[in-house]
Tab-separated table of C-alpha atoms and ligand atoms in Angstrom:
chain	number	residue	atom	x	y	z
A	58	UNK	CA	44.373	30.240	39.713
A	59	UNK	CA	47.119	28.965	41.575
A	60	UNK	CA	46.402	27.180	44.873
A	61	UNK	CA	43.630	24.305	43.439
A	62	UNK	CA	45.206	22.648	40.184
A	63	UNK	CA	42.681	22.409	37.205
A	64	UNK	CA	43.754	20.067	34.034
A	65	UNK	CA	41.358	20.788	31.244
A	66	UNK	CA	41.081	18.211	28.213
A	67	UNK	CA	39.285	19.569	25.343
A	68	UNK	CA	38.454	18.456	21.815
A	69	UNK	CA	35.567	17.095	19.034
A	70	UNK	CA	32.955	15.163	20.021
A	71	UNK	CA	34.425	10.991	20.066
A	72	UNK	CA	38.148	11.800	21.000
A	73	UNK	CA	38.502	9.653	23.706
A	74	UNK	CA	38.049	13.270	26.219
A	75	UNK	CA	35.937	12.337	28.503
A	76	UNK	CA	37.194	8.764	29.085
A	77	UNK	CA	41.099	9.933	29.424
A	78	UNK	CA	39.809	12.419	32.114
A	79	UNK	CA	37.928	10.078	34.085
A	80	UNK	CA	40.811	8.283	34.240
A	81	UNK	CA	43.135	10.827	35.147
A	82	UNK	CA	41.106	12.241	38.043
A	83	UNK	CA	40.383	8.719	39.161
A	84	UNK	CA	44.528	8.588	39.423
A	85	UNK	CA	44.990	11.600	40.995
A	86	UNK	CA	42.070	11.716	43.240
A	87	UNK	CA	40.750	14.788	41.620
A	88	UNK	CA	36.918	16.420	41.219
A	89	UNK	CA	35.684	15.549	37.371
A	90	UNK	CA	33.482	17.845	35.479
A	91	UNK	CA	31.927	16.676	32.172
A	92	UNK	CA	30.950	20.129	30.924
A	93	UNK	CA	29.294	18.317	27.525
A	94	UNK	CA	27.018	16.714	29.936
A	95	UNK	CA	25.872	20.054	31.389
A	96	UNK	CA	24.790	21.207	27.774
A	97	UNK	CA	23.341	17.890	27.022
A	98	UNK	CA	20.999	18.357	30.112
A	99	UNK	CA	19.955	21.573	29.109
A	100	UNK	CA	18.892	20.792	25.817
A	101	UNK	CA	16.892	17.315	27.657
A	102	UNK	CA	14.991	20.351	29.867
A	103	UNK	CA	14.507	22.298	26.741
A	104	UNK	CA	12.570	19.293	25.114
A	105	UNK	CA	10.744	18.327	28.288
A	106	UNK	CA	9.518	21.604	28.952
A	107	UNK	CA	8.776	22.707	24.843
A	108	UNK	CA	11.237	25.180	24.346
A	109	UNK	CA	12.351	25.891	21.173
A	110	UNK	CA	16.268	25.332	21.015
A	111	UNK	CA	16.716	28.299	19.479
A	112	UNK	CA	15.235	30.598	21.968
A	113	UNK	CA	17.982	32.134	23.771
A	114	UNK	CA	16.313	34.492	26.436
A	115	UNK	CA	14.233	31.121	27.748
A	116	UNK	CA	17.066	29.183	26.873
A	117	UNK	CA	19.227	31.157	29.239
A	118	UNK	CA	17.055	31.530	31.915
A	119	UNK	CA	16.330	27.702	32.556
A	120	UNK	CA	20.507	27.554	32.429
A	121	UNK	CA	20.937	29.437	35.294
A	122	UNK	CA	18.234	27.768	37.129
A	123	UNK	CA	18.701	24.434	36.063
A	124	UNK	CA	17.720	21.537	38.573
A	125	UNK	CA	21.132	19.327	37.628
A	126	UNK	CA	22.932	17.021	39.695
A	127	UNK	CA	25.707	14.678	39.236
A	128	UNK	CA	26.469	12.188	41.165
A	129	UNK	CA	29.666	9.947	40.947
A	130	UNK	CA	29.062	6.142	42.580
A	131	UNK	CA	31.733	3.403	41.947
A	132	UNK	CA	33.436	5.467	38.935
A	133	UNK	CA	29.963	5.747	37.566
A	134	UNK	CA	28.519	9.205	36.796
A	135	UNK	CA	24.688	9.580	36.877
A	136	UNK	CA	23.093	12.750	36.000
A	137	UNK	CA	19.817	13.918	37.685
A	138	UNK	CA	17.868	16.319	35.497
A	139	UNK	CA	14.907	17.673	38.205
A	140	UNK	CA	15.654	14.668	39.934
A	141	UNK	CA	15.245	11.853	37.511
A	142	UNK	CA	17.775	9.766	35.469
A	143	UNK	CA	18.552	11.001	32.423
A	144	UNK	CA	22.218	9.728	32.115
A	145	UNK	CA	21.754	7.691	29.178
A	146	UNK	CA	18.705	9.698	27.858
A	147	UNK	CA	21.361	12.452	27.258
A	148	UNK	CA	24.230	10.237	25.059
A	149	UNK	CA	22.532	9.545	22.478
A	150	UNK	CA	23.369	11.559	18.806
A	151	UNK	CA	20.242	13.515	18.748
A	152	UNK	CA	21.293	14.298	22.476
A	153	UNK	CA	24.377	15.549	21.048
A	154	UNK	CA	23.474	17.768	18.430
A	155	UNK	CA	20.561	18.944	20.653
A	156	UNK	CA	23.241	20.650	23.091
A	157	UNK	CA	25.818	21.691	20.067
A	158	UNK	CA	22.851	23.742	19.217
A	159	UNK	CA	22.289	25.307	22.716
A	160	UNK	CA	26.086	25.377	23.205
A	161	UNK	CA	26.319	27.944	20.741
A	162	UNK	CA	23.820	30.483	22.030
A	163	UNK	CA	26.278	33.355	23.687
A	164	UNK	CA	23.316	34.017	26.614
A	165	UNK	CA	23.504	30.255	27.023
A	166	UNK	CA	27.191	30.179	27.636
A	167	UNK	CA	27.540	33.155	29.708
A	168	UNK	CA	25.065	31.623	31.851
A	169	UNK	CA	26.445	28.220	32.851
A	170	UNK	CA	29.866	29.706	32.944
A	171	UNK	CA	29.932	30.235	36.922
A	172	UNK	CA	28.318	27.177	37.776
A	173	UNK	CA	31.341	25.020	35.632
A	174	UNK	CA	33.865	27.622	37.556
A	175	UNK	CA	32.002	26.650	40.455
A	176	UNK	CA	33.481	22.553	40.216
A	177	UNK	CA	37.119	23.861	40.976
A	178	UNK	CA	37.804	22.445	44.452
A	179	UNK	CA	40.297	21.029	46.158
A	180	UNK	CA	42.119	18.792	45.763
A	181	UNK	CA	41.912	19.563	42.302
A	182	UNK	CA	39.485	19.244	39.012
A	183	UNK	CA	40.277	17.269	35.808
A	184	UNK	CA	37.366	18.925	33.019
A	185	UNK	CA	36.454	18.366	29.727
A	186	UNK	CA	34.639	20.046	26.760
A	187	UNK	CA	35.404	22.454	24.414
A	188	UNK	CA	36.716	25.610	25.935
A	189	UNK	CA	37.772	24.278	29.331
A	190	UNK	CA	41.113	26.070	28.297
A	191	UNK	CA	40.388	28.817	26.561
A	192	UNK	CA	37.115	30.178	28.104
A	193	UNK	CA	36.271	28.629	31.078
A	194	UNK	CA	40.063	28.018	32.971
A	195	UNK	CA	42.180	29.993	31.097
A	196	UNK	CA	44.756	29.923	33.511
A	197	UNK	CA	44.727	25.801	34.412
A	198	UNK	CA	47.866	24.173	35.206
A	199	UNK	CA	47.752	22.037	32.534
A	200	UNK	CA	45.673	22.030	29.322
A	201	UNK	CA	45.623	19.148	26.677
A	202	UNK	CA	43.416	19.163	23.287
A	203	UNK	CA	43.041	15.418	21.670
A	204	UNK	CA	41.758	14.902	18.898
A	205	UNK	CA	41.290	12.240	15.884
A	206	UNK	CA	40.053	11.945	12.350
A	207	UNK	CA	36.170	12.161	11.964
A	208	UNK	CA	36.234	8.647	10.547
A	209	UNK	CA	38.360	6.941	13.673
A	210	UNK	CA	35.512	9.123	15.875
A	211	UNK	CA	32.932	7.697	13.815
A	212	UNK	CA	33.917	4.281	13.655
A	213	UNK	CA	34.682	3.894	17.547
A	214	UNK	CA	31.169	5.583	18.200
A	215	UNK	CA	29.827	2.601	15.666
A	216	UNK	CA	31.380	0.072	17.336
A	217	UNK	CA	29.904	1.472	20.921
A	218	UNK	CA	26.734	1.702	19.431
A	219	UNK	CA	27.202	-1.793	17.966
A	220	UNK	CA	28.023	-3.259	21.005
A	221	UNK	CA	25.176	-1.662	22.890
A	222	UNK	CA	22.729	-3.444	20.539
A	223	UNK	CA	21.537	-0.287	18.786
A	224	UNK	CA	21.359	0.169	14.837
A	225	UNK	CA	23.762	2.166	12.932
A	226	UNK	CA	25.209	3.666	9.840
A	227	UNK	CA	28.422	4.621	9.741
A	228	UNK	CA	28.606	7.185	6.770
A	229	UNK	CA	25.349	8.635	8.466
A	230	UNK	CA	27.684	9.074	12.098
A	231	UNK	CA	30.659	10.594	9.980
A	232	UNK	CA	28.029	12.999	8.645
A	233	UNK	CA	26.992	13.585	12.104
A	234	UNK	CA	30.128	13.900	13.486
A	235	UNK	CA	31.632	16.422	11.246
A	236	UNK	CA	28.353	18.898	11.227
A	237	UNK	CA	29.066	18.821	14.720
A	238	UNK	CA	31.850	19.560	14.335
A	239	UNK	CA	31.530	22.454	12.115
A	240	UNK	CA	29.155	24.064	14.100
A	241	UNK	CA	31.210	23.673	17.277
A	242	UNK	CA	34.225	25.398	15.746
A	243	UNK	CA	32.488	27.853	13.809
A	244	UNK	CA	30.180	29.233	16.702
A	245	UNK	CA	30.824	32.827	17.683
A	246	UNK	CA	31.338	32.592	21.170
A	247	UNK	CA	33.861	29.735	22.580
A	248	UNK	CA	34.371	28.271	19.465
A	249	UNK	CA	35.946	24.497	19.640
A	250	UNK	CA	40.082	25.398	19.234
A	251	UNK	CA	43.032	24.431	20.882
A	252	UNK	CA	44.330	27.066	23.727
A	253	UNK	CA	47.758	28.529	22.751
A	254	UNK	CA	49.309	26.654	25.758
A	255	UNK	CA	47.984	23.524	24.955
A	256	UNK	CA	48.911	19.887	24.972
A	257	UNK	CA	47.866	18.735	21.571
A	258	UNK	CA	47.796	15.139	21.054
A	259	UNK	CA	45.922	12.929	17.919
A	260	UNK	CA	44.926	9.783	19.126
A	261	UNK	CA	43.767	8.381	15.761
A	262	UNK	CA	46.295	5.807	15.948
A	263	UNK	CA	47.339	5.659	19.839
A	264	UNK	CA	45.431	3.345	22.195
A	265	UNK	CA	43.477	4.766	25.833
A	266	UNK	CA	46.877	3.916	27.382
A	267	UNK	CA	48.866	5.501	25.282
A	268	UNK	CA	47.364	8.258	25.495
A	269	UNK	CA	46.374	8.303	29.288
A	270	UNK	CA	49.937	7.445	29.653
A	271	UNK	CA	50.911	10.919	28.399
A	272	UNK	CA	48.291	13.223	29.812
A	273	UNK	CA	49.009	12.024	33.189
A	274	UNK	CA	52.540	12.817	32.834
A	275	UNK	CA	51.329	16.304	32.851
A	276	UNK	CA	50.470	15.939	35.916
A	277	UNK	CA	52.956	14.809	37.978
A	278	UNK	CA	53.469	17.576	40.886
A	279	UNK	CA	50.688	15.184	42.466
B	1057	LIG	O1	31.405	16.658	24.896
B	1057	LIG	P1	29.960	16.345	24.461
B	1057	LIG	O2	29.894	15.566	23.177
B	1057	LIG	O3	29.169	15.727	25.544
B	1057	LIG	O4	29.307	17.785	24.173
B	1057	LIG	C1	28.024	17.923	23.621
B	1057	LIG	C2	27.904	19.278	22.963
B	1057	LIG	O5	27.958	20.304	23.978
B	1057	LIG	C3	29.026	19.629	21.982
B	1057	LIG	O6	28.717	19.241	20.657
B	1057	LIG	C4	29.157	21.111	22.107
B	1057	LIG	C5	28.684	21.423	23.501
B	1057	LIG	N1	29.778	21.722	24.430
B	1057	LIG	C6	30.271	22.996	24.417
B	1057	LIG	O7	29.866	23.807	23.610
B	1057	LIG	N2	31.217	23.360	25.319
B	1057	LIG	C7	31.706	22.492	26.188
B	1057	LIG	N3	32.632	22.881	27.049
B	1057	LIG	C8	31.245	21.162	26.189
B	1057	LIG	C9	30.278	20.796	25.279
């Protein structure tokens, strides 16, 4: 994996991932995969079309043939599901926990592993998720895993959630938070875990700068 760079940035769920590597392939001119958001998707099909999210052979099969598009406008990413909208349908917590439960089905996984592979273009692809570096681009350039208490997660997802208008609790979005969690790391297949050669940074008390400040460092053969 030499000749197109790949920087993966994995971690929990509320870590500040996805909006450090937004930034960082906004900087460097780089693709951007949001591998959460493929899972999320997946688990939005599974409810549209009644399938139980526990049933891995059907699961599977709508993986590989999943009608997903994403489509970056103006730093904004919108996400088609069979053509319609469903980028905020998929962010909300029931969302989440919806596609930590389909995340963790090995047929699943196996089956949107290609398609993720398949974002790796030049110039080159900031990711993030969970096993960016351990599963899915083992051999990046550069791999980075941020994380952060469960309570600073929780309390800058209330605070989103606040502003947005929408009601919340916050012991009920710690509880939330850390079953994720837990069944993220504990799955059998691609478990949630820092690769060996890994960047590991906690931003419970650093600021998006701060901490955009030293993943891009990383990358600075661009
Ligand atoms: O990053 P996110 O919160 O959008 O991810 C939603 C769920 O998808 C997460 O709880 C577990 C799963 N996921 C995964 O298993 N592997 C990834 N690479 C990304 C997400």
């Amino acid at each position: 994996m030499s000749e197109i760079s790949v920087l993966t940035i994995d971690g929990p769920s509320g870590s500040g991932k996805g909006t450090i590597a937004q930034l960082v392939a906004k900087k460097l001119g780089w693709h951007y995969l949001d591998s959460g958001a493929i899972y999320r998707v997946l688990a939005q099909a599974a409810l549209k079309h009644h399938v139980a999210l526990d049933n891995e052979q059907q699961l599977a099969e709508m993986a590989k043939n999943l009608d997903l598009v994403f489509v970056i406008d103006n730093d904004v990413l919108t996400v088609l599901l069979e053509g319609g909208d469903v980028s905020n349908l998929i962010r909300s917590e029931q969302a989440g926990n919806a596609a930590s439960k389909v995340a963790a089905l090995p047929l699943v996984r196996a089956a949107l592993l290609e398609r993720q592979r398949a974002f790796r273009q030049l110039p080159g692809l900031v990711t993030d998720g969970r096993d960016m570096g351990t599963v899915v681009f083992p051999l990046a350039n550069h791999k980075v895993f941020l994380t952060a208490s469960a309570e600073v997660r929780a309390e800058r997802r209330y605070k989103q959630l606040k502003e947005k208008g929408i009601e919340c609790n916050l012991p009920a979005l710690i509880a939330e938070i850390s079953e994720r969690d837990e069944r993220d790391m504990q799955r059998q297949v691609a478990p949630l875990r820092p690769a060996d050669d890994a960047l590991q940074l906690d931003s419970s008390a650093m600021g998006i700068e701060a901490v955009f400040k030293h993943v891009s460092a990383l990358c600075t053969e661009v």
